Coordinates of N, CA, C and O and ligand atoms in Angstrom, one line a residue:
M136 N 226.6 -39.8 10.7 CA 226.9 -41.2 10.8 C 227.7 -41.5 9.5 O 227.3 -40.3 8.3
A137 N 228.8 -41.7 9.3 CA 229.9 -41.8 8.1 C 229.0 -42.2 6.8 O 229.0 -42.8 6.7
E138 N 229.7 -41.8 5.5 CA 229.3 -41.9 4.8 C 229.8 -43.6 4.8 O 229.2 -44.4 3.9
S139 N 231.0 -43.9 4.9 CA 231.4 -45.5 4.9 C 230.3 -46.8 5.1 O 230.3 -47.8 5.2
E140 N 228.9 -46.0 6.3 CA 228.3 -46.4 6.9 C 227.2 -46.5 5.9 O 226.0 -47.1 6.8
A141 N 227.0 -46.2 5.2 CA 225.6 -45.8 4.2 C 225.0 -47.5 4.4 O 226.2 -48.4 3.8
R142 N 224.2 -47.5 4.1 CA 223.3 -48.9 3.6 C 223.3 -48.9 2.5 O 222.6 -47.7 2.0
K143 N 223.9 -49.5 1.5 CA 224.4 -49.7 0.0 C 223.5 -50.7 -0.6 O 223.7 -52.1 -0.3
I144 N 222.6 -50.0 -1.5 CA 220.8 -51.4 -1.8 C 221.4 -51.0 -3.4 O 220.8 -50.3 -4.1
L145 N 221.7 -52.4 -4.1 CA 221.6 -51.9 -5.7 C 220.8 -52.9 -6.0 O 220.7 -54.4 -5.5
F146 N 219.2 -52.5 -7.0 CA 218.3 -53.6 -7.6 C 218.7 -54.2 -8.7 O 219.2 -53.2 -9.4
V147 N 218.3 -55.5 -9.4 CA 218.9 -55.9 -10.3 C 217.8 -56.8 -11.0 O 217.4 -57.7 -10.2
C148 N 217.4 -56.1 -12.4 CA 216.5 -57.2 -13.2 C 217.1 -57.4 -14.6 O 218.3 -57.0 -14.8
L149 N 216.5 -58.0 -15.4 CA 216.7 -58.1 -16.6 C 217.5 -56.8 -17.4 O 218.8 -56.9 -18.2
G150 N 216.7 -56.3 -17.5 CA 216.9 -54.7 -18.6 C 217.8 -53.5 -18.2 O 217.7 -52.6 -18.5
N151 N 216.8 -53.2 -17.1 CA 217.5 -51.9 -15.8 C 216.2 -50.7 -16.6 O 216.9 -49.4 -16.5
I152 N 215.2 -51.2 -17.3 CA 214.4 -50.2 -17.4 C 213.4 -50.1 -16.9 O 212.2 -49.4 -16.8
C153 N 212.5 -51.1 -16.4 CA 210.9 -51.5 -15.6 C 211.0 -51.4 -14.0 O 211.1 -50.9 -13.5
R154 N 211.6 -53.0 -14.1 CA 211.5 -53.3 -12.3 C 212.4 -52.7 -11.5 O 212.0 -52.0 -10.6
S155 N 213.9 -52.6 -12.1 CA 214.7 -51.6 -11.2 C 215.1 -50.3 -10.8 O 215.3 -50.1 -9.7
P156 N 214.5 -50.0 -11.8 CA 214.6 -48.5 -11.6 C 213.4 -47.8 -11.0 O 213.6 -46.5 -10.4
S157 N 212.6 -48.9 -10.9 CA 211.2 -48.3 -10.5 C 211.6 -48.6 -8.8 O 211.6 -47.7 -7.9
A158 N 211.9 -49.7 -8.5 CA 212.3 -50.3 -7.1 C 213.2 -49.0 -6.6 O 213.1 -48.2 -5.7
E159 N 214.1 -48.5 -7.4 CA 215.5 -47.7 -7.1 C 214.5 -46.1 -6.9 O 215.0 -45.7 -5.4
A160 N 213.4 -45.8 -7.7 CA 213.1 -44.5 -7.8 C 212.0 -44.8 -6.0 O 212.2 -43.6 -5.2
I161 N 211.0 -46.1 -6.3 CA 210.3 -45.9 -5.2 C 211.2 -46.0 -3.1 O 211.1 -45.2 -2.3
L162 N 212.0 -46.9 -3.4 CA 212.8 -47.0 -2.2 C 213.2 -45.7 -2.0 O 213.6 -45.1 -0.5
R163 N 214.0 -44.7 -2.9 CA 214.7 -43.3 -2.7 C 213.5 -42.6 -2.3 O 213.4 -41.7 -1.0
S164 N 212.5 -42.9 -2.7 CA 211.5 -41.5 -2.5 C 210.9 -42.3 -0.5 O 210.6 -41.3 0.1
L165 N 210.5 -43.5 -0.5 CA 210.6 -43.8 0.9 C 211.1 -43.0 2.3 O 210.9 -42.7 2.8
V166 N 212.4 -43.6 1.8 CA 213.7 -43.6 2.3 C 214.0 -41.9 2.2 O 214.5 -41.1 3.6
Q167 N 213.7 -40.5 1.7 CA 213.9 -39.7 2.0 C 212.4 -39.1 2.9 O 212.4 -37.8 3.2
T168 N 211.6 -39.7 3.2 CA 210.9 -39.2 4.4 C 211.4 -39.4 5.8 O 210.6 -39.7 6.5
R169 N 212.5 -40.4 5.7 CA 212.9 -40.5 7.1 C 214.0 -39.7 7.1 O 214.5 -39.0 7.0
E170 N 214.7 -39.8 8.5 CA 215.2 -39.0 9.0 C 216.7 -39.3 8.7 O 217.5 -38.6 8.3
D171 N 217.0 -40.4 8.5 CA 218.1 -40.9 8.1 C 218.4 -41.2 6.9 O 219.1 -42.1 6.5
K172 N 217.9 -40.4 5.9 CA 217.8 -40.5 4.8 C 219.9 -40.1 3.9 O 220.0 -41.0 3.0
S173 N 220.8 -39.7 4.7 CA 222.0 -39.6 4.2 C 222.5 -41.3 4.4 O 223.9 -41.4 4.2
E174 N 222.1 -41.8 5.0 CA 222.8 -43.0 4.8 C 222.6 -44.6 4.3 O 222.8 -45.0 4.2
W175 N 222.0 -44.1 3.2 CA 221.3 -44.6 2.0 C 222.3 -44.5 0.6 O 222.1 -43.1 0.9
E176 N 222.4 -45.3 0.4 CA 223.0 -45.2 -1.4 C 222.5 -46.4 -1.9 O 222.4 -47.8 -1.5
I177 N 221.2 -45.6 -3.0 CA 220.4 -46.3 -3.9 C 221.1 -46.4 -5.1 O 220.8 -45.0 -5.4
D178 N 220.7 -47.7 -6.2 CA 221.1 -47.3 -7.2 C 220.8 -48.7 -7.8 O 219.8 -49.8 -7.2
S179 N 220.3 -48.7 -9.8 CA 220.0 -49.8 -10.0 C 220.6 -50.3 -11.2 O 221.6 -49.5 -11.7
A180 N 220.6 -51.5 -11.6 CA 220.9 -52.0 -13.1 C 220.2 -53.0 -13.4 O 220.0 -53.7 -13.2
G181 N 220.9 -53.9 -14.8 CA 220.4 -54.7 -15.5 C 221.4 -55.7 -15.8 O 223.0 -55.6 -15.8
I182 N 220.8 -57.3 -16.1 CA 221.7 -58.1 -16.5 C 222.5 -58.1 -17.6 O 223.3 -58.2 -18.3
L183 N 221.2 -57.6 -18.9 CA 221.7 -57.3 -19.9 C 222.1 -55.8 -20.3 O 222.2 -54.9 -19.3
D184 N 223.1 -55.4 -21.6 CA 223.1 -54.2 -21.7 C 222.8 -53.1 -23.0 O 223.3 -52.6 -23.5
L185 N 221.5 -53.4 -23.1 CA 220.7 -53.5 -24.7 C 220.5 -52.2 -24.2 O 220.4 -51.3 -25.7
H186 N 220.2 -51.9 -22.8 CA 219.5 -50.4 -22.7 C 220.4 -49.4 -22.3 O 220.0 -48.5 -21.8
E187 N 221.5 -49.8 -22.2 CA 222.5 -49.1 -21.7 C 222.1 -47.5 -21.9 O 222.7 -47.1 -23.1
G188 N 222.6 -46.5 -20.9 CA 222.5 -45.2 -21.4 C 220.8 -44.9 -21.5 O 221.1 -43.8 -21.3
L189 N 219.7 -45.4 -21.5 CA 218.5 -45.0 -21.9 C 217.7 -44.9 -20.5 O 218.2 -45.4 -19.6
R190 N 217.1 -44.1 -20.8 CA 215.8 -44.0 -19.4 C 214.9 -45.0 -19.5 O 215.1 -46.1 -20.1
S191 N 214.6 -45.2 -18.1 CA 213.7 -45.8 -17.4 C 212.4 -46.3 -19.1 O 211.9 -45.2 -19.5
D192 N 211.5 -47.5 -19.2 CA 210.3 -47.6 -19.9 C 209.1 -46.5 -19.8 O 208.9 -46.1 -18.5
S193 N 208.7 -45.8 -20.9 CA 208.1 -44.7 -20.3 C 207.1 -44.9 -19.4 O 206.4 -44.4 -18.7
R194 N 206.1 -46.1 -20.1 CA 205.0 -46.6 -19.2 C 205.2 -46.7 -17.2 O 204.7 -46.6 -16.7
G195 N 206.5 -47.2 -17.0 CA 207.0 -47.5 -16.0 C 207.2 -45.7 -15.1 O 206.3 -45.4 -13.9
L196 N 207.8 -44.5 -16.2 CA 207.9 -43.3 -15.8 C 206.8 -42.7 -15.6 O 206.6 -42.1 -14.7
E197 N 205.0 -43.1 -16.4 CA 204.3 -42.8 -16.2 C 203.6 -43.0 -14.8 O 202.7 -42.3 -13.9
V198 N 204.1 -44.1 -14.5 CA 202.9 -44.9 -13.4 C 203.9 -44.5 -12.3 O 203.3 -44.1 -10.7
L199 N 205.3 -44.2 -12.2 CA 205.8 -43.4 -11.4 C 205.1 -42.0 -10.4 O 205.0 -41.4 -9.8
R200 N 205.2 -41.6 -11.8 CA 204.8 -39.3 -11.9 C 203.7 -39.4 -10.9 O 203.0 -38.6 -10.6
D201 N 202.4 -40.5 -11.4 CA 201.2 -40.6 -11.0 C 201.6 -40.4 -9.6 O 200.3 -40.3 -8.8
H202 N 202.4 -41.1 -9.1 CA 202.4 -41.3 -7.7 C 203.6 -40.4 -6.7 O 203.8 -40.6 -6.1
G203 N 203.7 -39.4 -8.3 CA 204.7 -38.2 -7.3 C 206.2 -38.6 -7.1 O 206.8 -37.7 -6.4
I204 N 206.1 -39.4 -7.4 CA 207.8 -40.2 -7.7 C 208.6 -39.9 -8.8 O 207.9 -39.8 -10.0
S205 N 209.6 -38.9 -9.1 CA 210.4 -39.2 -10.0 C 211.5 -40.3 -10.1 O 211.8 -40.5 -9.1
N206 N 212.1 -40.3 -11.6 CA 213.2 -41.2 -11.8 C 213.9 -41.0 -13.3 O 213.6 -40.6 -13.9
H207 N 214.8 -40.3 -12.6 CA 216.4 -39.9 -14.1 C 217.1 -41.1 -13.9 O 218.4 -40.8 -14.7
H208 N 216.9 -42.1 -13.8 CA 218.3 -43.2 -13.8 C 218.3 -43.5 -15.1 O 217.6 -43.5 -15.8
R209 N 219.4 -43.8 -15.8 CA 220.1 -44.0 -17.1 C 220.5 -46.0 -17.1 O 221.5 -45.9 -16.0
A210 N 219.9 -46.1 -17.8 CA 220.3 -47.6 -17.3 C 221.9 -48.5 -17.5 O 222.1 -47.4 -18.5
R211 N 222.0 -49.2 -16.8 CA 223.3 -49.9 -17.4 C 223.7 -51.1 -16.8 O 223.0 -51.7 -16.0
Q212 N 224.7 -52.2 -17.2 CA 224.6 -53.4 -16.6 C 225.5 -53.6 -15.7 O 226.0 -52.6 -15.0
V213 N 225.3 -54.2 -14.5 CA 225.8 -54.8 -13.6 C 227.0 -55.4 -13.5 O 227.9 -55.5 -14.4
R214 N 228.2 -55.2 -13.0 CA 229.1 -55.3 -13.0 C 229.8 -56.1 -11.2 O 229.4 -55.8 -10.4
E215 N 231.2 -56.6 -11.6 CA 231.7 -57.6 -10.8 C 231.7 -56.9 -9.7 O 231.5 -56.7 -8.8
D216 N 232.3 -55.4 -9.2 CA 233.0 -54.5 -8.5 C 231.1 -53.8 -8.0 O 231.6 -54.0 -6.8
D217 N 230.3 -54.2 -8.2 CA 228.6 -54.2 -7.4 C 228.4 -55.3 -6.5 O 228.3 -54.6 -5.3
F218 N 229.5 -56.3 -6.6 CA 229.1 -56.7 -5.5 C 230.2 -56.7 -4.7 O 230.3 -57.1 -3.5
R219 N 231.5 -55.8 -4.7 CA 231.9 -55.2 -3.6 C 231.6 -54.3 -2.8 O 231.7 -53.8 -2.0
N220 N 230.9 -53.4 -3.9 CA 230.5 -52.6 -3.4 C 229.2 -52.0 -2.5 O 228.8 -51.1 -2.3
F221 N 228.1 -53.2 -2.8 CA 227.2 -52.9 -2.0 C 226.7 -54.1 -1.2 O 227.5 -55.3 -1.3
D222 N 226.1 -53.9 -0.2 CA 226.0 -54.8 0.9 C 224.7 -55.4 0.2 O 224.9 -56.6 0.8
V223 N 223.6 -54.9 -0.5 CA 222.7 -56.0 -0.7 C 222.6 -56.0 -2.4 O 222.6 -54.7 -2.1
I224 N 222.6 -56.8 -3.2 CA 221.6 -57.1 -4.7 C 220.5 -57.3 -4.1 O 220.4 -58.8 -3.8
F225 N 219.4 -56.7 -4.3 CA 218.4 -56.9 -5.5 C 217.4 -58.0 -6.2 O 217.4 -56.7 -7.0
A226 N 217.3 -58.5 -6.9 CA 217.0 -59.3 -7.8 C 215.6 -59.6 -7.2 O 214.9 -59.8 -6.7
F227 N 214.4 -59.5 -8.7 CA 213.6 -59.6 -9.0 C 212.7 -61.0 -9.3 O 211.3 -61.3 -8.7
D228 N 213.6 -62.0 -9.7 CA 212.7 -63.4 -10.1 C 214.4 -64.4 -10.1 O 215.5 -63.9 -9.7
D229 N 214.3 -65.6 -9.9 CA 215.2 -66.6 -9.9 C 216.3 -66.3 -11.0 O 217.3 -66.9 -10.7
S230 N 216.1 -65.8 -12.4 CA 216.5 -65.6 -13.8 C 217.7 -65.0 -12.9 O 218.9 -65.2 -13.3
N231 N 217.4 -63.9 -12.3 CA 218.0 -62.8 -12.5 C 219.3 -62.9 -11.3 O 220.1 -62.7 -11.4
V232 N 218.9 -64.0 -9.8 CA 219.5 -64.5 -9.3 C 220.9 -65.2 -9.7 O 221.8 -65.2 -9.5
A233 N 220.4 -66.3 -10.8 CA 221.3 -67.2 -11.2 C 222.3 -66.4 -12.2 O 223.4 -66.6 -12.0
D234 N 221.5 -65.6 -13.0 CA 222.8 -64.6 -13.6 C 223.3 -63.9 -12.8 O 224.7 -63.9 -13.6
L235 N 223.3 -63.4 -12.0 CA 224.4 -62.6 -11.0 C 225.7 -63.6 -10.6 O 226.5 -62.9 -10.7
N236 N 225.1 -64.8 -10.2 CA 225.8 -65.7 -9.4 C 226.3 -65.9 -10.4 O 228.1 -66.7 -10.4
E237 N 226.4 -66.4 -11.7 CA 226.8 -67.0 -12.4 C 228.0 -66.1 -13.5 O 228.7 -66.4 -13.9
F238 N 227.6 -64.8 -13.7 CA 228.2 -64.1 -14.6 C 229.0 -63.0 -14.4 O 229.5 -62.3 -14.7
F239 N 228.6 -62.4 -13.1 CA 228.8 -61.2 -12.2 C 229.4 -61.2 -10.9 O 230.5 -60.2 -10.4
R240 N 229.2 -62.4 -10.0 CA 230.1 -62.6 -8.9 C 231.6 -63.2 -9.2 O 231.8 -63.6 -10.0
P241 N 232.7 -62.0 -8.1 CA 233.6 -62.1 -8.2 C 233.8 -63.1 -7.9 O 233.1 -63.8 -6.9
A242 N 235.2 -64.1 -8.8 CA 235.3 -65.4 -8.4 C 236.7 -65.8 -7.8 O 236.4 -67.0 -6.9
D243 N 237.0 -64.2 -7.0 CA 238.4 -64.7 -6.2 C 237.5 -64.2 -4.7 O 238.3 -64.4 -3.8
G244 N 235.9 -64.3 -5.0 CA 235.7 -64.5 -2.9 C 235.9 -63.1 -3.0 O 235.6 -62.5 -1.4
S245 N 235.9 -62.2 -3.6 CA 236.3 -60.7 -2.9 C 234.6 -60.2 -2.7 O 234.7 -58.6 -1.8
A246 N 233.5 -60.5 -2.7 CA 232.0 -60.2 -3.0 C 231.4 -59.8 -1.5 O 231.9 -60.8 -1.0
R247 N 231.1 -59.1 -1.4 CA 230.3 -58.6 0.1 C 228.6 -58.4 0.1 O 228.3 -58.9 1.2
A248 N 228.5 -58.1 -1.2 CA 227.2 -58.2 -0.9 C 226.2 -59.6 -0.9 O 226.5 -60.4 -1.9
K249 N 224.9 -59.3 0.0 CA 224.5 -61.3 -0.9 C 223.3 -60.5 -1.5 O 222.9 -59.3 -1.7
V250 N 222.8 -61.9 -2.1 CA 222.3 -61.7 -3.4 C 220.2 -62.1 -2.4 O 220.6 -63.3 -2.2
E251 N 219.6 -61.3 -3.1 CA 218.1 -61.7 -2.3 C 217.0 -61.4 -3.2 O 217.2 -60.3 -3.6
L252 N 216.1 -62.8 -3.1 CA 215.0 -62.4 -4.3 C 214.5 -60.9 -3.3 O 213.7 -60.9 -2.0
F253 N 213.9 -59.3 -3.8 CA 213.1 -58.1 -3.6 C 211.5 -59.0 -2.9 O 211.2 -58.5 -2.0
G254 N 211.5 -60.0 -3.6 CA 210.0 -60.5 -3.0 C 209.7 -61.0 -1.9 O 209.1 -61.2 -1.4
T255 N 211.1 -61.5 -1.5 CA 210.6 -62.4 -0.1 C 210.3 -61.1 1.0 O 209.4 -61.3 1.9
Y256 N 210.3 -59.8 0.7 CA 209.9 -59.0 1.4 C 208.0 -59.0 1.8 O 207.3 -58.0 2.2
D257 N 207.8 -59.0 0.5 CA 206.2 -59.1 0.1 C 205.0 -59.5 1.4 O 204.9 -60.8 1.5
P258 N 204.3 -58.6 1.8 CA 203.2 -59.0 2.8 C 202.8 -60.1 2.7 O 201.4 -60.5 3.1
K259 N 202.5 -59.9 1.0 CA 200.9 -61.1 0.6 C 201.5 -62.1 0.1 O 201.3 -62.6 -0.8
G260 N 203.2 -62.1 0.0 CA 204.0 -63.1 -0.3 C 204.4 -63.6 -1.9 O 204.4 -65.1 -2.1
K261 N 204.1 -62.6 -2.4 CA 204.4 -63.2 -4.2 C 205.7 -62.7 -4.0 O 206.5 -61.7 -4.4
R262 N 206.6 -64.2 -3.9 CA 208.1 -63.7 -3.9 C 208.0 -63.2 -5.3 O 209.6 -62.8 -5.5
I263 N 208.2 -63.4 -6.4 CA 208.7 -63.4 -8.1 C 208.0 -61.9 -8.3 O 206.9 -62.0 -8.2
I264 N 208.5 -61.2 -8.8 CA 208.3 -59.9 -9.3 C 208.3 -59.9 -11.0 O 209.7 -59.8 -10.9
H265 N 207.5 -59.5 -11.7 CA 207.3 -59.8 -12.9 C 207.9 -59.3 -14.0 O 207.6 -57.7 -13.5
D266 N 208.4 -59.4 -14.6 CA 209.1 -58.2 -15.9 C 207.5 -58.2 -16.8 O 206.6 -58.7 -17.4
P267 N 207.5 -56.7 -16.5 CA 205.8 -55.5 -17.2 C 206.4 -55.7 -18.6 O 205.5 -55.0 -19.3
Y268 N 207.4 -55.6 -19.1 CA 208.2 -55.1 -20.4 C 207.0 -55.6 -21.5 O 206.7 -54.6 -22.3
Y269 N 206.3 -56.8 -21.8 CA 205.8 -57.2 -22.7 C 204.5 -57.1 -22.7 O 202.9 -58.0 -23.0
G270 N 203.8 -57.0 -21.3 CA 202.3 -56.2 -21.3 C 201.9 -54.6 -21.2 O 202.7 -53.9 -21.8
D271 N 200.5 -54.6 -20.6 CA 200.1 -52.8 -20.6 C 200.6 -52.4 -19.5 O 201.4 -53.1 -18.8
I272 N 199.7 -51.3 -19.9 CA 200.4 -50.5 -18.6 C 199.7 -51.0 -17.3 O 200.0 -50.6 -16.2
S273 N 198.9 -51.6 -17.1 CA 198.1 -51.9 -15.9 C 199.1 -53.2 -15.5 O 199.3 -53.4 -14.4
D274 N 200.0 -53.8 -16.3 CA 200.9 -54.8 -15.3 C 202.0 -53.6 -14.9 O 203.1 -54.5 -14.3
F275 N 202.2 -52.6 -15.6 CA 203.1 -51.6 -14.7 C 202.6 -50.9 -13.3 O 203.5 -50.6 -12.3
E276 N 201.3 -50.7 -13.1 CA 200.7 -50.2 -12.1 C 200.5 -51.8 -11.0 O 201.3 -51.3 -9.8
K277 N 200.7 -52.9 -11.6 CA 200.7 -54.1 -10.5 C 202.5 -54.2 -9.9 O 202.7 -54.4 -9.3
M278 N 203.0 -53.6 -11.2 CA 204.5 -54.1 -10.9 C 204.9 -53.1 -9.4 O 205.3 -53.4 -8.9
F279 N 204.6 -51.5 -9.7 CA 204.3 -50.8 -8.9 C 203.6 -50.9 -7.6 O 204.3 -50.6 -6.4
D280 N 202.8 -51.4 -7.4 CA 202.0 -52.1 -5.9 C 202.7 -52.8 -5.5 O 203.4 -53.0 -4.6
H281 N 203.1 -54.0 -5.9 CA 204.3 -55.3 -6.0 C 205.6 -54.6 -5.2 O 205.7 -55.0 -3.8
I282 N 206.3 -53.6 -5.6 CA 207.3 -53.0 -5.2 C 207.4 -52.2 -4.2 O 208.1 -52.3 -3.5
Y283 N 206.3 -51.4 -4.5 CA 205.4 -50.9 -3.2 C 205.5 -51.1 -2.1 O 206.5 -51.0 -0.8
R284 N 204.8 -52.1 -1.7 CA 204.7 -52.8 -0.4 C 205.6 -53.7 0.2 O 206.5 -53.2 1.1
C285 N 206.9 -54.1 -1.1 CA 207.7 -54.7 -0.8 C 209.4 -53.6 0.0 O 209.6 -53.8 0.8
C286 N 209.1 -52.4 -0.8 CA 209.8 -51.5 -0.4 C 209.3 -51.0 1.5 O 209.7 -50.8 2.7
E287 N 207.9 -51.1 1.6 CA 207.4 -50.8 2.6 C 208.0 -51.6 3.8 O 208.5 -51.4 4.9
E288 N 207.7 -52.9 3.5 CA 208.4 -54.2 4.4 C 209.7 -53.9 4.7 O 210.3 -54.4 5.8
F289 N 210.5 -53.9 3.8 CA 212.3 -53.9 3.8 C 212.5 -52.5 4.7 O 213.3 -53.1 5.6
L290 N 211.4 -51.7 4.6 CA 212.1 -50.1 5.2 C 211.7 -50.5 7.0 O 212.3 -50.6 8.0
R291 N 210.4 -51.4 7.1 CA 210.4 -51.2 8.0 C 210.7 -52.6 9.1 O 211.3 -52.7 10.1
Q292 N 211.2 -53.9 8.5 CA 212.6 -54.3 8.8 C 213.8 -54.0 9.6 O 215.2 -54.3 9.8
S293 N 213.9 -53.1 8.7 CA 215.4 -52.2 8.8 C 215.4 -51.4 10.2 O 216.5 -50.7 9.9
N294 N 214.6 -51.0 10.5 CA 214.2 -50.1 11.5 C 215.2 -50.2 12.6 O 215.8 -51.9 12.7
Ligands
4NP229 P1 213.3 -55.2 -16.8 O1 212.1 -55.5 -17.6 O2 214.1 -56.2 -16.6 O3 212.2 -55.3 -15.4 O4 213.8 -54.0 -16.9 C1 212.9 -55.7 -19.0 C2 213.2 -54.6 -19.8 C3 213.2 -55.0 -21.7 C4 214.0 -56.5 -21.4 C5 213.5 -57.3 -20.7 C6 213.4 -57.2 -19.6 N1 214.5 -56.7 -23.0 O5 214.7 -58.1 -23.2 O6 214.4 -56.0 -24.0

């Protein structure tokens, strides 16, 4: 399949150091077990530019490592062009959705990405994926499980 037909997925959370880089790493790892891995482009970004260029939160990295998943992402802020380059922008809570639409959606109608809450794919019905930043490692483990379930269901529906 030509590169232009790749499925282009961008995950966006507030800081781009906990939820979205974890989702990026988990989805990429699941996609790599499928035959069509060349069809996917997966990235993540944040509403804030506070952590620009930094690696993900060490607690999130630890949980990913425990599951054999690597993550080399460096945080970056979302940009208007992301709305033109990606097919889907997955947000994690209602504030992410509001911020994306208010501050980053191109005003000239050139967006092709649709913005969706990733948690709508949760088979357990938890549509908000909470920020674990002020929690402890158990919150990062819960976040991992939540995102993993959503990734599996998203891929099942993408077949
Ligand atoms: P994330 O978590 O949105 O899942 O990356 C956060 C990390 C840092 C901050 C907020 C949320 N912060 O305000 O520094």
